PDB file of C-alpha atoms in Angstrom:
ATOM      1  CA  ASN A   1    -112.892   6.509   2.749  1.00 75.00           C
ATOM      2  CA  ALA A   2    -109.224   7.468   2.803  1.00 84.00           C
ATOM      3  CA  GLY A   3    -109.392   8.298   6.536  1.00 94.00           C
ATOM      4  CA  VAL A   4    -106.610  10.708   7.501  1.00 97.00           C
ATOM      5  CA  THR A   5    -104.119  11.638   4.804  1.00 97.00           C
ATOM      6  CA  GLN A   6    -100.872  13.553   5.203  1.00 98.00           C
ATOM      7  CA  THR A   7     -98.498  15.135   2.724  1.00 97.00           C
ATOM      8  CA  PRO A   8     -95.635  14.927   2.184  1.00 97.00           C
ATOM      9  CA  LYS A   9     -94.534  11.491   3.427  1.00 96.00           C
ATOM     10  CA  PHE A  10     -90.875  12.505   3.620  1.00 97.00           C
ATOM     11  CA  GLN A  11     -89.106  15.863   3.647  1.00 97.00           C
ATOM     12  CA  VAL A  12     -85.569  17.099   4.131  1.00 97.00           C
ATOM     13  CA  LEU A  13     -85.104  20.753   5.031  1.00 97.00           C
ATOM     14  CA  LYS A  14     -82.111  22.926   5.707  1.00 97.00           C
ATOM     15  CA  THR A  15     -81.980  24.917   8.935  1.00 98.00           C
ATOM     16  CA  GLY A  16     -83.995  28.105   8.548  1.00 97.00           C
ATOM     17  CA  GLN A  17     -86.223  26.883   5.733  1.00 97.00           C
ATOM     18  CA  SER A  18     -89.985  26.873   6.129  1.00 97.00           C
ATOM     19  CA  MET A  19     -92.596  24.349   5.157  1.00 97.00           C
ATOM     20  CA  THR A  20     -96.197  23.366   5.733  1.00 98.00           C
ATOM     21  CA  LEU A  21     -97.359  19.858   6.524  1.00 98.00           C
ATOM     22  CA  GLN A  22    -100.823  19.138   5.201  1.00 98.00           C
ATOM     23  CA  CYS A  23    -103.469  16.944   6.814  1.00 98.00           C
ATOM     24  CA  ALA A  24    -106.982  16.119   5.682  1.00 98.00           C
ATOM     25  CA  GLN A  25    -109.687  13.791   6.971  1.00 97.00           C
ATOM     26  CA  ASP A  26    -112.828  12.609   5.237  1.00 96.00           C
ATOM     27  CA  MET A  27    -114.660  11.229   8.294  1.00 95.00           C
ATOM     28  CA  ASN A  28    -116.490  14.478   9.123  1.00 94.00           C
ATOM     29  CA  HIS A  29    -114.601  14.638  12.422  1.00 94.00           C
ATOM     30  CA  ASN A  30    -114.770  17.739  14.571  1.00 92.00           C
ATOM     31  CA  SER A  31    -111.385  17.555  16.288  1.00 92.00           C
ATOM     32  CA  MET A  32    -107.920  17.350  14.759  1.00 95.00           C
ATOM     33  CA  TYR A  33    -104.450  17.065  16.255  1.00 95.00           C
ATOM     34  CA  TRP A  34    -100.778  17.331  15.408  1.00 97.00           C
ATOM     35  CA  TYR A  35     -98.230  15.168  17.247  1.00 97.00           C
ATOM     36  CA  ARG A  36     -94.540  14.611  16.958  1.00 97.00           C
ATOM     37  CA  GLN A  37     -92.872  11.316  17.805  1.00 97.00           C
ATOM     38  CA  ASP A  38     -89.218  11.091  18.770  1.00 94.00           C
ATOM     39  CA  PRO A  39     -87.264   8.017  19.896  1.00 87.00           C
ATOM     40  CA  GLY A  40     -87.559   7.566  23.639  1.00 81.00           C
ATOM     41  CA  MET A  41     -90.062  10.434  23.960  1.00 83.00           C
ATOM     42  CA  GLY A  42     -93.301   8.941  22.763  1.00 86.00           C
ATOM     43  CA  LEU A  43     -96.012  10.956  21.041  1.00 94.00           C
ATOM     44  CA  ARG A  44     -96.267  14.577  22.117  1.00 94.00           C
ATOM     45  CA  LEU A  45     -99.103  16.919  21.236  1.00 94.00           C
ATOM     46  CA  ILE A  46     -98.050  20.040  19.347  1.00 96.00           C
ATOM     47  CA  TYR A  47    -101.392  21.729  18.619  1.00 96.00           C
ATOM     48  CA  TYR A  48    -104.991  20.674  18.395  1.00 94.00           C
ATOM     49  CA  SER A  49    -108.251  21.982  17.037  1.00 94.00           C
ATOM     50  CA  ALA A  50    -111.295  20.956  19.041  1.00 89.00           C
ATOM     51  CA  SER A  51    -113.623  22.221  16.322  1.00 89.00           C
ATOM     52  CA  GLU A  52    -113.529  24.205  13.112  1.00 91.00           C
ATOM     53  CA  GLY A  53    -112.406  27.740  13.864  1.00 90.00           C
ATOM     54  CA  THR A  54    -110.514  26.948  17.075  1.00 92.00           C
ATOM     55  CA  THR A  55    -106.910  25.972  17.753  1.00 95.00           C
ATOM     56  CA  ASP A  56    -105.013  25.468  21.000  1.00 93.00           C
ATOM     57  CA  LYS A  57    -101.482  24.756  22.069  1.00 94.00           C
ATOM     58  CA  GLY A  58    -100.469  21.324  23.185  1.00 91.00           C
ATOM     59  CA  GLU A  59     -97.411  20.203  25.074  1.00 90.00           C
ATOM     60  CA  VAL A  60     -94.701  21.324  22.596  1.00 95.00           C
ATOM     61  CA  PRO A  61     -96.008  24.235  20.444  1.00 97.00           C
ATOM     62  CA  ASN A  62     -92.836  26.335  20.193  1.00 97.00           C
ATOM     63  CA  GLY A  63     -91.582  26.742  16.633  1.00 97.00           C
ATOM     64  CA  TYR A  64     -94.897  25.719  15.062  1.00 98.00           C
ATOM     65  CA  ASN A  65     -98.092  27.342  13.841  1.00 97.00           C
ATOM     66  CA  VAL A  66    -101.321  25.723  12.715  1.00 98.00           C
ATOM     67  CA  SER A  67    -104.323  26.562  10.592  1.00 97.00           C
ATOM     68  CA  ARG A  68    -107.690  24.835  10.675  1.00 96.00           C
ATOM     69  CA  LEU A  69    -108.551  25.685   7.102  1.00 89.00           C
ATOM     70  CA  ASN A  70    -111.989  24.074   7.208  1.00 95.00           C
ATOM     71  CA  LYS A  71    -113.541  21.062   8.887  1.00 96.00           C
ATOM     72  CA  ARG A  72    -111.490  18.658   6.770  1.00 97.00           C
ATOM     73  CA  GLU A  73    -108.040  20.230   6.802  1.00 97.00           C
ATOM     74  CA  PHE A  74    -105.537  21.093   9.523  1.00 98.00           C
ATOM     75  CA  SER A  75    -102.064  22.242   8.521  1.00 98.00           C
ATOM     76  CA  LEU A  76     -98.862  22.565  10.530  1.00 98.00           C
ATOM     77  CA  ARG A  77     -96.268  25.184   9.599  1.00 98.00           C
ATOM     78  CA  LEU A  78     -92.614  25.366  10.518  1.00 97.00           C
ATOM     79  CA  GLU A  79     -91.557  28.961   9.915  1.00 94.00           C
ATOM     80  CA  SER A  80     -87.817  28.491  10.454  1.00 96.00           C
ATOM     81  CA  ALA A  81     -86.879  24.847  10.750  1.00 97.00           C
ATOM     82  CA  ALA A  82     -84.298  23.759  13.319  1.00 97.00           C
ATOM     83  CA  PRO A  83     -82.492  20.401  13.685  1.00 97.00           C
ATOM     84  CA  SER A  84     -84.455  19.849  16.927  1.00 97.00           C
ATOM     85  CA  GLN A  85     -87.591  19.602  14.775  1.00 97.00           C
ATOM     86  CA  THR A  86     -86.319  16.471  13.079  1.00 97.00           C
ATOM     87  CA  SER A  87     -89.069  14.016  13.916  1.00 97.00           C
ATOM     88  CA  VAL A  88     -92.003  12.005  12.652  1.00 97.00           C
ATOM     89  CA  TYR A  89     -95.160  14.097  12.566  1.00 98.00           C
ATOM     90  CA  PHE A  90     -98.592  12.519  12.882  1.00 98.00           C
ATOM     91  CA  CYS A  91    -101.929  14.143  12.272  1.00 98.00           C
ATOM     92  CA  ALA A  92    -104.988  12.639  13.950  1.00 97.00           C
ATOM     93  CA  SER A  93    -108.701  13.301  14.146  1.00 95.00           C
ATOM     94  CA  ASN A  94    -111.665  12.246  16.212  1.00 91.00           C
ATOM     95  CA  ALA A  95    -115.364  12.836  16.122  1.00 86.00           C
ATOM     96  CA  GLY A  96    -115.551  14.542  19.499  1.00 77.00           C
ATOM     97  CA  GLY A  97    -118.441  14.164  21.896  1.00 70.00           C
ATOM     98  CA  THR A  98    -118.276  10.701  23.440  1.00 69.00           C
ATOM     99  CA  ASP A  99    -116.076   9.279  20.652  1.00 71.00           C
ATOM    100  CA  TYR A 100    -112.598   9.264  22.124  1.00 77.00           C
ATOM    101  CA  GLU A 101    -110.806   7.189  19.520  1.00 85.00           C
ATOM    102  CA  GLN A 102    -108.274   9.160  17.520  1.00 91.00           C
ATOM    103  CA  TYR A 103    -107.509   8.087  13.966  1.00 94.00           C
ATOM    104  CA  PHE A 104    -103.998   8.754  12.759  1.00 97.00           C
ATOM    105  CA  GLY A 105    -102.542   9.575   9.377  1.00 97.00           C
ATOM    106  CA  PRO A 106     -99.495   7.689   8.058  1.00 97.00           C
ATOM    107  CA  GLY A 107     -97.041  10.338   9.251  1.00 97.00           C
ATOM    108  CA  THR A 108     -94.471  12.691   7.736  1.00 97.00           C
ATOM    109  CA  ARG A 109     -90.805  11.945   8.331  1.00 97.00           C
ATOM    110  CA  LEU A 110     -88.989  15.268   8.531  1.00 97.00           C
ATOM    111  CA  THR A 111     -85.233  15.722   8.681  1.00 97.00           C
ATOM    112  CA  VAL A 112     -83.721  19.153   9.273  1.00 97.00           C
ATOM    113  CA  THR A 113     -80.012  19.422   8.503  1.00 96.00           C
TER     114      THR A 113
ATOM    115  CA  ARG B   1     -94.419  11.531  38.361  1.00 65.00           C
ATOM    116  CA  LYS B   2     -94.877  11.437  34.598  1.00 75.00           C
ATOM    117  CA  GLU B   3     -98.467  11.617  33.344  1.00 88.00           C
ATOM    118  CA  VAL B   4     -98.386   8.145  31.829  1.00 94.00           C
ATOM    119  CA  GLU B   5     -95.665   5.639  32.615  1.00 94.00           C
ATOM    120  CA  GLN B   6     -95.246   2.233  31.050  1.00 95.00           C
ATOM    121  CA  ASP B   7     -92.929  -0.729  31.455  1.00 90.00           C
ATOM    122  CA  PRO B   8     -89.868   0.319  29.442  1.00 83.00           C
ATOM    123  CA  GLY B   9     -89.405  -3.117  27.850  1.00 88.00           C
ATOM    124  CA  PRO B  10     -88.467  -4.426  25.406  1.00 94.00           C
ATOM    125  CA  PHE B  11     -90.237  -7.741  25.832  1.00 96.00           C
ATOM    126  CA  ASN B  12     -89.061 -10.769  23.879  1.00 97.00           C
ATOM    127  CA  VAL B  13     -91.322 -13.797  24.211  1.00 97.00           C
ATOM    128  CA  PRO B  14     -91.810 -17.087  22.361  1.00 98.00           C
ATOM    129  CA  GLU B  15     -94.948 -17.798  20.373  1.00 98.00           C
ATOM    130  CA  GLY B  16     -97.718 -19.006  22.627  1.00 98.00           C
ATOM    131  CA  ALA B  17     -96.500 -17.115  25.686  1.00 98.00           C
ATOM    132  CA  THR B  18     -98.642 -14.873  27.857  1.00 98.00           C
ATOM    133  CA  VAL B  19     -97.333 -11.352  28.286  1.00 97.00           C
ATOM    134  CA  ALA B  20     -98.564  -8.501  30.467  1.00 96.00           C
ATOM    135  CA  PHE B  21     -97.993  -4.777  30.109  1.00 96.00           C
ATOM    136  CA  ASN B  22     -98.461  -2.351  32.961  1.00 95.00           C
ATOM    137  CA  CYS B  23     -99.127   1.354  32.967  1.00 96.00           C
ATOM    138  CA  THR B  24     -99.716   4.005  35.629  1.00 96.00           C
ATOM    139  CA  TYR B  25    -101.193   7.461  35.212  1.00 94.00           C
ATOM    140  CA  SER B  26    -100.922  10.513  37.435  1.00 92.00           C
ATOM    141  CA  ASN B  27    -104.072  12.525  36.679  1.00 88.00           C
ATOM    142  CA  SER B  28    -106.854  11.237  38.909  1.00 87.00           C
ATOM    143  CA  ALA B  29    -109.395  13.208  36.832  1.00 84.00           C
ATOM    144  CA  SER B  30    -108.699  11.084  33.758  1.00 85.00           C
ATOM    145  CA  GLN B  31    -111.794   9.306  32.568  1.00 83.00           C
ATOM    146  CA  SER B  32    -110.892   7.429  29.407  1.00 87.00           C
ATOM    147  CA  PHE B  33    -108.190   4.863  28.910  1.00 92.00           C
ATOM    148  CA  PHE B  34    -106.927   3.009  25.870  1.00 94.00           C
ATOM    149  CA  TRP B  35    -104.300   0.710  24.507  1.00 96.00           C
ATOM    150  CA  TYR B  36    -102.980   1.581  21.055  1.00 96.00           C
ATOM    151  CA  ARG B  37    -100.758  -0.557  18.907  1.00 97.00           C
ATOM    152  CA  GLN B  38     -98.031   0.841  16.661  1.00 97.00           C
ATOM    153  CA  ASP B  39     -96.238  -1.292  14.089  1.00 96.00           C
ATOM    154  CA  CYS B  40     -92.716  -0.351  13.048  1.00 93.00           C
ATOM    155  CA  ARG B  41     -92.712   2.877  11.000  1.00 91.00           C
ATOM    156  CA  LYS B  42     -96.516   3.025  10.986  1.00 95.00           C
ATOM    157  CA  GLU B  43     -99.145   5.129  12.682  1.00 96.00           C
ATOM    158  CA  PRO B  44    -100.708   4.189  16.032  1.00 96.00           C
ATOM    159  CA  LYS B  45    -104.043   2.398  15.886  1.00 95.00           C
ATOM    160  CA  LEU B  46    -106.562   1.751  18.620  1.00 94.00           C
ATOM    161  CA  LEU B  47    -106.267  -1.775  20.024  1.00 96.00           C
ATOM    162  CA  MET B  48    -108.921  -1.496  22.700  1.00 94.00           C
ATOM    163  CA  SER B  49    -110.545   0.830  25.154  1.00 91.00           C
ATOM    164  CA  VAL B  50    -110.219   0.021  28.859  1.00 92.00           C
ATOM    165  CA  TYR B  51    -113.301  -0.011  31.061  1.00 84.00           C
ATOM    166  CA  SER B  52    -113.583  -0.048  34.845  1.00 83.00           C
ATOM    167  CA  SER B  53    -115.087  -3.520  34.829  1.00 84.00           C
ATOM    168  CA  GLY B  54    -112.284  -4.873  32.679  1.00 86.00           C
ATOM    169  CA  ASN B  55    -112.807  -6.000  29.135  1.00 91.00           C
ATOM    170  CA  GLU B  56    -111.690  -8.747  26.844  1.00 94.00           C
ATOM    171  CA  ASP B  57    -111.305  -8.981  23.082  1.00 94.00           C
ATOM    172  CA  GLY B  58    -110.218 -12.437  22.002  1.00 96.00           C
ATOM    173  CA  ARG B  59    -106.708 -13.020  23.338  1.00 97.00           C
ATOM    174  CA  PHE B  60    -106.470  -9.499  24.770  1.00 97.00           C
ATOM    175  CA  THR B  61    -107.649  -8.480  28.234  1.00 97.00           C
ATOM    176  CA  ALA B  62    -107.495  -4.945  29.605  1.00 96.00           C
ATOM    177  CA  GLN B  63    -107.931  -4.005  33.246  1.00 95.00           C
ATOM    178  CA  LEU B  64    -108.298  -0.664  35.009  1.00 95.00           C
ATOM    179  CA  ASN B  65    -107.759   0.023  38.690  1.00 93.00           C
ATOM    180  CA  ARG B  66    -108.853   3.606  39.371  1.00 92.00           C
ATOM    181  CA  ALA B  67    -107.842   3.538  43.030  1.00 92.00           C
ATOM    182  CA  SER B  68    -104.253   2.662  42.117  1.00 93.00           C
ATOM    183  CA  GLN B  69    -104.366   4.616  38.820  1.00 94.00           C
ATOM    184  CA  TYR B  70    -103.137   1.528  37.052  1.00 94.00           C
ATOM    185  CA  ILE B  71    -103.943  -0.017  33.676  1.00 96.00           C
ATOM    186  CA  SER B  72    -102.870  -3.369  32.312  1.00 96.00           C
ATOM    187  CA  LEU B  73    -102.971  -5.315  29.070  1.00 97.00           C
ATOM    188  CA  LEU B  74    -102.668  -9.082  28.949  1.00 97.00           C
ATOM    189  CA  ILE B  75    -101.989 -10.930  25.709  1.00 98.00           C
ATOM    190  CA  ARG B  76    -102.534 -14.680  25.787  1.00 98.00           C
ATOM    191  CA  ASP B  77    -101.201 -17.206  23.271  1.00 98.00           C
ATOM    192  CA  SER B  78     -98.907 -14.653  21.610  1.00 98.00           C
ATOM    193  CA  LYS B  79     -98.635 -14.708  17.824  1.00 98.00           C
ATOM    194  CA  LEU B  80     -95.792 -13.484  15.628  1.00 98.00           C
ATOM    195  CA  SER B  81     -98.204 -10.833  14.365  1.00 97.00           C
ATOM    196  CA  ASP B  82     -98.508  -9.382  17.880  1.00 98.00           C
ATOM    197  CA  SER B  83     -94.980  -7.972  17.539  1.00 98.00           C
ATOM    198  CA  ALA B  84     -95.406  -4.202  17.824  1.00 97.00           C
ATOM    199  CA  THR B  85     -95.116  -1.328  20.258  1.00 96.00           C
ATOM    200  CA  TYR B  86     -98.025  -1.054  22.700  1.00 97.00           C
ATOM    201  CA  LEU B  87     -98.974   2.432  23.849  1.00 97.00           C
ATOM    202  CA  CYS B  88    -100.893   3.179  27.022  1.00 96.00           C
ATOM    203  CA  VAL B  89    -103.107   6.214  26.435  1.00 94.00           C
ATOM    204  CA  VAL B  90    -105.096   8.338  28.868  1.00 92.00           C
ATOM    205  CA  ASN B  91    -107.355  11.288  28.243  1.00 85.00           C
ATOM    206  CA  SER B  92    -106.310  14.500  29.936  1.00 71.00           C
ATOM    207  CA  GLY B  93    -108.354  15.905  32.750  1.00 58.00           C
ATOM    208  CA  GLY B  94    -111.784  14.804  31.644  1.00 54.00           C
ATOM    209  CA  SER B  95    -111.688  16.367  28.202  1.00 57.00           C
ATOM    210  CA  ASN B  96    -111.917  14.037  25.284  1.00 55.00           C
ATOM    211  CA  TYR B  97    -109.935  16.467  23.202  1.00 70.00           C
ATOM    212  CA  LYS B  98    -106.496  15.618  24.470  1.00 81.00           C
ATOM    213  CA  LEU B  99    -104.873  12.252  24.931  1.00 88.00           C
ATOM    214  CA  THR B 100    -101.569  11.619  26.694  1.00 90.00           C
ATOM    215  CA  PHE B 101     -99.503   8.757  25.336  1.00 93.00           C
ATOM    216  CA  GLY B 102     -97.050   6.620  27.223  1.00 94.00           C
ATOM    217  CA  LYS B 103     -93.693   6.039  25.587  1.00 94.00           C
ATOM    218  CA  GLY B 104     -94.703   2.550  24.586  1.00 95.00           C
ATOM    219  CA  THR B 105     -93.425  -0.951  25.211  1.00 95.00           C
ATOM    220  CA  LEU B 106     -91.895  -2.915  22.357  1.00 95.00           C
ATOM    221  CA  LEU B 107     -92.987  -6.534  22.104  1.00 97.00           C
ATOM    222  CA  THR B 108     -91.211  -9.045  19.898  1.00 97.00           C
ATOM    223  CA  VAL B 109     -92.753 -12.499  19.587  1.00 98.00           C
ATOM    224  CA  ASN B 110     -90.229 -15.067  18.422  1.00 97.00           C
ATOM    225  CA  PRO B 111     -90.918 -18.326  16.536  1.00 96.00           C
TER     226      PRO B 111
END
């Protein structure tokens, strides 16, 4: 099992460009999450998908959109990147129900210039 | 009061030392509590869950005090490999869908 995979690992964008971060899990998990991690701020939830077909805003959703493409895949889109979106982005998943542990992907390091 | 607050650190300790991390949470409806570990430039990984009765896993002991809304992690006989950032994590308002992460405490164990 690969667990949670993310692509790309690194990306540099210019202000105003768009891009989609991809995430996939092979653990048959119901719930998936997107976080961003900034120095001194900790991990903050951007969006989550409690189950296939549903998505909800987290703590910092502005400037982002998500798509739960199927049970395995959950993508994060930046429509018009801004320097404030420079961050490390982590995707995570968990089984749901009474399984609270979230499994994280290796992260995408995004720089917006 | 922030949802999850941790000792800001950093902690620098010699090998073999005992070190304790403290964490408080603000949402009294929270039901699940965890410590995650994050190595430099890596993803967070679950270290241990925290139960009301307290729980131990080798050199690691976690405690929960619901009345004080306080969580702790004790590491005994520190190893160089324990160097990492430790994240206190609490589920939000009874739902297992959302977790709130503390900012983390950096531990460096020195030879």
